[in-house]
Tab-separated table of C-alpha atoms and ligand atoms in Angstrom:
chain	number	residue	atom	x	y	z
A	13	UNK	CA	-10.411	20.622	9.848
A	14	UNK	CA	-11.134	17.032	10.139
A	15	UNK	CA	-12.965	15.914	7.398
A	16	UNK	CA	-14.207	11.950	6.081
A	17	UNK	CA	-12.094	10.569	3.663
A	18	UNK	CA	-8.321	10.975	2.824
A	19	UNK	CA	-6.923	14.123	1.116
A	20	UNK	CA	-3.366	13.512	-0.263
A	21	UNK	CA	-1.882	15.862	-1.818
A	22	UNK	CA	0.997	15.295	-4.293
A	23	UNK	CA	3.448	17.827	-5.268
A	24	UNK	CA	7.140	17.979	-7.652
A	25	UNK	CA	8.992	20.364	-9.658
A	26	UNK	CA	7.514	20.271	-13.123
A	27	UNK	CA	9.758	17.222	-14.451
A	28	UNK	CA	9.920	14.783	-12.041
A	29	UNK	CA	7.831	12.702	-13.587
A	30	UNK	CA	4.452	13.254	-11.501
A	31	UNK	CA	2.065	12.658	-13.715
A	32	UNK	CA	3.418	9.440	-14.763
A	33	UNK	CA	4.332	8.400	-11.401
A	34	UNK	CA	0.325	9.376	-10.424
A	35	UNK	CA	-1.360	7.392	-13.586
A	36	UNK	CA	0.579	3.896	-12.388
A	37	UNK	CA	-0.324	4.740	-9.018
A	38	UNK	CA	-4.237	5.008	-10.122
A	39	UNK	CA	-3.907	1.852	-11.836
A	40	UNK	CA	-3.270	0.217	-8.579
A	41	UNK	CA	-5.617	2.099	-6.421
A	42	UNK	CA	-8.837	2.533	-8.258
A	43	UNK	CA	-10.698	4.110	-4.863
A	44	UNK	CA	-8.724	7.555	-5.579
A	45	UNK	CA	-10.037	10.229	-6.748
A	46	UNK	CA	-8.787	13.075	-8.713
A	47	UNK	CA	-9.790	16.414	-8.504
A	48	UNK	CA	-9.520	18.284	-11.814
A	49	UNK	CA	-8.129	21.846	-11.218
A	50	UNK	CA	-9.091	25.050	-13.266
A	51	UNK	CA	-5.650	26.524	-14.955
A	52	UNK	CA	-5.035	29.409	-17.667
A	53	UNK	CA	-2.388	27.986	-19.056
A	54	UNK	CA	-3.289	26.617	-22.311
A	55	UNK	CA	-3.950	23.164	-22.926
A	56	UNK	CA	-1.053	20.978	-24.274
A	57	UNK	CA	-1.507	18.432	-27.098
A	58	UNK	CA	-3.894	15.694	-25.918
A	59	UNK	CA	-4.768	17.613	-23.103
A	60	UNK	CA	-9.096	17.810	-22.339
A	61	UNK	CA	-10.925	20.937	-20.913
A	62	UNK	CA	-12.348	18.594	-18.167
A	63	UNK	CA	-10.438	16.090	-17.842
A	64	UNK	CA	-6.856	17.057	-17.551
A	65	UNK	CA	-7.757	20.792	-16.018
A	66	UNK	CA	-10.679	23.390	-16.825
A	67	UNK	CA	-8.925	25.715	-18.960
A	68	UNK	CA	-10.014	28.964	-18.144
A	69	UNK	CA	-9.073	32.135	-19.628
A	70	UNK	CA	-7.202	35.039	-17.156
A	71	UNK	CA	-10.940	37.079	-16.284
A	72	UNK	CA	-13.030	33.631	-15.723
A	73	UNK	CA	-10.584	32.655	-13.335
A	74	UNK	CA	-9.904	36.102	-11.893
A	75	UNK	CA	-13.668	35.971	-11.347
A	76	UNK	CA	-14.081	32.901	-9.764
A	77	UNK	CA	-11.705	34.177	-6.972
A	78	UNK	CA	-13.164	36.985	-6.625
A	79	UNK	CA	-16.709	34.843	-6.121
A	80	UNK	CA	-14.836	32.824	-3.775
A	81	UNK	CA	-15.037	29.791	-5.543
A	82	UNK	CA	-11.711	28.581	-5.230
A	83	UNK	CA	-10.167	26.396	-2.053
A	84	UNK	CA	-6.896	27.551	-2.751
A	85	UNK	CA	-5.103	28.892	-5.841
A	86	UNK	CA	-1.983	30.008	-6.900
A	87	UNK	CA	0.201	31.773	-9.495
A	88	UNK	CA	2.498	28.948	-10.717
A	89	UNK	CA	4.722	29.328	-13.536
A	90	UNK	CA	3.297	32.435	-15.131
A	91	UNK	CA	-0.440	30.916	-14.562
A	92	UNK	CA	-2.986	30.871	-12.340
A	93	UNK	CA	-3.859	27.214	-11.321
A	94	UNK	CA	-6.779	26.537	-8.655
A	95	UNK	CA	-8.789	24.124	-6.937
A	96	UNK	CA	-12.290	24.604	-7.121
A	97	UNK	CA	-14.333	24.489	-3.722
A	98	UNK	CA	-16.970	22.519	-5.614
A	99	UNK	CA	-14.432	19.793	-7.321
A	100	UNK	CA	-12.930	19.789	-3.287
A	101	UNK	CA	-16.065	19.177	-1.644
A	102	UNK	CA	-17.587	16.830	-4.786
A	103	UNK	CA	-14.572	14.208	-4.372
A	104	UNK	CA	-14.766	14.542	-0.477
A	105	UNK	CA	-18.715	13.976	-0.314
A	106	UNK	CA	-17.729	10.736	-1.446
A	107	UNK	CA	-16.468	9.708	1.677
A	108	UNK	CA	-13.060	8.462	-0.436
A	109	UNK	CA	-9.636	9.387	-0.903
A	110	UNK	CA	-9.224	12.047	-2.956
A	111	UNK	CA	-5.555	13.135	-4.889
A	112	UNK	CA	-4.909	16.425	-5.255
A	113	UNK	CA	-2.036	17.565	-7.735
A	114	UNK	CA	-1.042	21.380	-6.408
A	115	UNK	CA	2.551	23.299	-6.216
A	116	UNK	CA	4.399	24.132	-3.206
A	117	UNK	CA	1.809	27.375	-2.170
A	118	UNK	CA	-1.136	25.214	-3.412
A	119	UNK	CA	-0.129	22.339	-0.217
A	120	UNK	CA	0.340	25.521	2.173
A	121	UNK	CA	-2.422	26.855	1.697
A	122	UNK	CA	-4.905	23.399	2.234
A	123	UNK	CA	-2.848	22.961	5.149
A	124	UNK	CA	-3.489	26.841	6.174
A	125	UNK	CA	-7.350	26.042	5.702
A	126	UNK	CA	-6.691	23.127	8.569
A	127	UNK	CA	-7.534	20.041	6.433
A	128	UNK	CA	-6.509	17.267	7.298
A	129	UNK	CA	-3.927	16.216	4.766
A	130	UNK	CA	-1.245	13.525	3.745
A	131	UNK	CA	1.269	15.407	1.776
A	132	UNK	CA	4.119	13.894	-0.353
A	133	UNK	CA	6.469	15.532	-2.209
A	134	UNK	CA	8.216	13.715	-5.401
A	135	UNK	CA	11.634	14.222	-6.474
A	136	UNK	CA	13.637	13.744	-9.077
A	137	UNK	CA	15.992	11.874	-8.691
A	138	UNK	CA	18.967	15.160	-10.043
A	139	UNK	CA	18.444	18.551	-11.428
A	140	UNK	CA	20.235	17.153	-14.479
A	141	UNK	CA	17.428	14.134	-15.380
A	142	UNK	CA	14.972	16.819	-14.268
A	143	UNK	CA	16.227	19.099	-16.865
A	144	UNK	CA	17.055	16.447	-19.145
A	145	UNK	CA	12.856	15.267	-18.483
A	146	UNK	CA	11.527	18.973	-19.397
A	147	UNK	CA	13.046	18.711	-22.247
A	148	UNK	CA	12.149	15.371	-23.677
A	149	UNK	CA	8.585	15.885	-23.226
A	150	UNK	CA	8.845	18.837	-26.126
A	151	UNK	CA	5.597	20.132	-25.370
A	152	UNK	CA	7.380	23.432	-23.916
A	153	UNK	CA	9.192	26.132	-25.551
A	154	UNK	CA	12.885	26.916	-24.367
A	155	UNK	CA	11.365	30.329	-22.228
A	156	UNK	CA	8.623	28.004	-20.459
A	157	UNK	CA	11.440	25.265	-20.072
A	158	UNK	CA	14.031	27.921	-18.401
A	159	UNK	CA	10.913	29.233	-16.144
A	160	UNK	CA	10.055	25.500	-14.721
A	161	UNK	CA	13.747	24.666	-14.184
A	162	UNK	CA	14.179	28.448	-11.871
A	163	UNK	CA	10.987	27.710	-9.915
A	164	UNK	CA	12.298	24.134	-9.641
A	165	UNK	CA	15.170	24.775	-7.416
A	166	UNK	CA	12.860	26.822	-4.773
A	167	UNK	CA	10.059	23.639	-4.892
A	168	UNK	CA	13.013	21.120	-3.904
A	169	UNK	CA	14.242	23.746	-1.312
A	170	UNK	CA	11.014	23.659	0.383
A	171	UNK	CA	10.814	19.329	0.204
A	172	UNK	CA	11.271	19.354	3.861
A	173	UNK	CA	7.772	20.691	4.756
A	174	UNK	CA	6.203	17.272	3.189
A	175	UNK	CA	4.931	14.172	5.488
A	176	UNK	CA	6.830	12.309	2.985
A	177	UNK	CA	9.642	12.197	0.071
A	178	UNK	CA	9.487	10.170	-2.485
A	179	UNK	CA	12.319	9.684	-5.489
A	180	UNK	CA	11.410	9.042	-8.907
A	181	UNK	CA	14.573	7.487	-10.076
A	182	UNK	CA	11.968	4.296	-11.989
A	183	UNK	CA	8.156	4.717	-11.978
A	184	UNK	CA	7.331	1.822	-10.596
A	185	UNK	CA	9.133	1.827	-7.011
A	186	UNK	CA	7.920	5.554	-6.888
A	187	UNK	CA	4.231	4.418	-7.339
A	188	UNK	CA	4.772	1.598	-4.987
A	189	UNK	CA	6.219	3.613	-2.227
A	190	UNK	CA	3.422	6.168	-2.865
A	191	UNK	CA	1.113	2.961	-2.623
A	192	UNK	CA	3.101	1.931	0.369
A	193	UNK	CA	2.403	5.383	2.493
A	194	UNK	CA	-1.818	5.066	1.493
A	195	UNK	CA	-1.440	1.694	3.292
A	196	UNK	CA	-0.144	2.868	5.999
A	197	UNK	CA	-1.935	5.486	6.492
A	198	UNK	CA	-5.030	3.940	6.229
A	199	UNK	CA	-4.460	1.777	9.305
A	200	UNK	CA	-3.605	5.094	11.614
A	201	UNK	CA	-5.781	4.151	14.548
A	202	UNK	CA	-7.380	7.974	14.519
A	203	UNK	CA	-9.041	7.329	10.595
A	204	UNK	CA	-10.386	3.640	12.339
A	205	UNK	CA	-13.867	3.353	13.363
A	206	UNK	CA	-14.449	2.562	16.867
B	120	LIG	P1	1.448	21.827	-15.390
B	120	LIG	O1	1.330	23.122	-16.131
B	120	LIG	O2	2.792	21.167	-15.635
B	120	LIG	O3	0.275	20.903	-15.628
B	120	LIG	O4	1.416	22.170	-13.820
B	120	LIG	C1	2.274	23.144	-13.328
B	120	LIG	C2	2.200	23.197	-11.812
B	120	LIG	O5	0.928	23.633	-11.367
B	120	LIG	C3	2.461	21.853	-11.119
B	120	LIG	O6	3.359	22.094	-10.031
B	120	LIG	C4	1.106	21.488	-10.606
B	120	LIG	O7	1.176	20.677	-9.455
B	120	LIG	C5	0.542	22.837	-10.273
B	120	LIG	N1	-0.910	22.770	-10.150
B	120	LIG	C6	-1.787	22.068	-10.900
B	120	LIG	N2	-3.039	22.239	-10.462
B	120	LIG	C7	-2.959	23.049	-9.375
B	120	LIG	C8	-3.932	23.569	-8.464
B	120	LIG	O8	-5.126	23.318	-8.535
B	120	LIG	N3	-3.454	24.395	-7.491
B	120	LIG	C9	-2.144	24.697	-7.353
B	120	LIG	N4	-1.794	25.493	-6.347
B	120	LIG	N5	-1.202	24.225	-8.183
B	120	LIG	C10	-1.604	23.407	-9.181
């Protein structure tokens, strides 16, 4: 589905350095913007209900599917983690470019729904940093830790159904070349005005 705007979505084994990669990239490009998705995982230290995610508990979410409020969700890690139709269609109204943060199933299934998306996948740049990563951040016990590293190894399999690939061996080239692909795909002739 065409739609107005630019919907990029941005996903990477938990690790990889996303999130940091994603706040220097906002920095630079104020114009995106950031859909906040519902999760029942439990908020980590620092984390907002509202900011960060809508923490939800197992039944509010499971009820919000089954009202049909979600644009796509998607068991990740032992929790449910969704994008809320609403949040979707809020940030798109906007006429902008909006960032979505989803796994692997979460970028299959916008694409399923036909919109029209700019996906890019970020790596780390070795399973050994990415492991090393996990567990520098200490915010997740040794069973979550062993969870994210399995899962991790099926999200890198699947790299190759991206737009785009982009290594986070320092934050700053990976937030440039992230930068560098919103340029350019800006300037496709088909999002130009006649
Ligand atoms: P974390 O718990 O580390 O914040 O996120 C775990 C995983 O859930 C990441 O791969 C993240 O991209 C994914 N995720 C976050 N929000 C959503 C969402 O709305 N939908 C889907 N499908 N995945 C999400």
């Amino acid at each position: 589905m065409a739609q107005d705007g630019l919907l990029i979505v941005i996903s990477a084994p938990s690790g990889a350095g996303k999130r940091t990669v994603i706040e220097r990239l906002r920095a630079q490009e104020p114009r995106l913007a950031h859909t906040v998705s519902a999760t029942t995982r439990p908020p980590r230290t620092g984390e907002a209900d509202g900011q960060d995610y809508y923490f939800l508990s197992r039944a509010d979410f499971e009820a919000k599917v089954a009202a049909g409020q979600f644009a796509e969700w998607a068991e990740v890690h032992n929790n449910l983690y969704g994008t809320l139709t609403s949040e979707l269609d809020r940030c798109l109204a906007a006429d902008g470019e909006v960032l979505l943060e989803v796994d692997v199933q979460g970028m299959r299934n916008l694409r399923g729904l036909g919109y029209d998306l700019v996906s890019i996948f970020v790596m780390p740049p070795s399973m050994e940093e990415l492991e090393r990563r996990l567990r520098a951040r200490g915010t997740d016990s040794n069973d979550v830790i062993a969870v994210r590293l399995a899962n991790a190894e099926g999200e890198v399999a699947a790299r190759g159904e991206f737009d785009y690939i982009v290594v986070n061996d320092k934050v700053e080239r990976a937030a440039d070349d992230i930068a560098a692909i919103l340029r350019a795909e800006r300037c496709r002739s088909y999002r130009q005005q006649p």
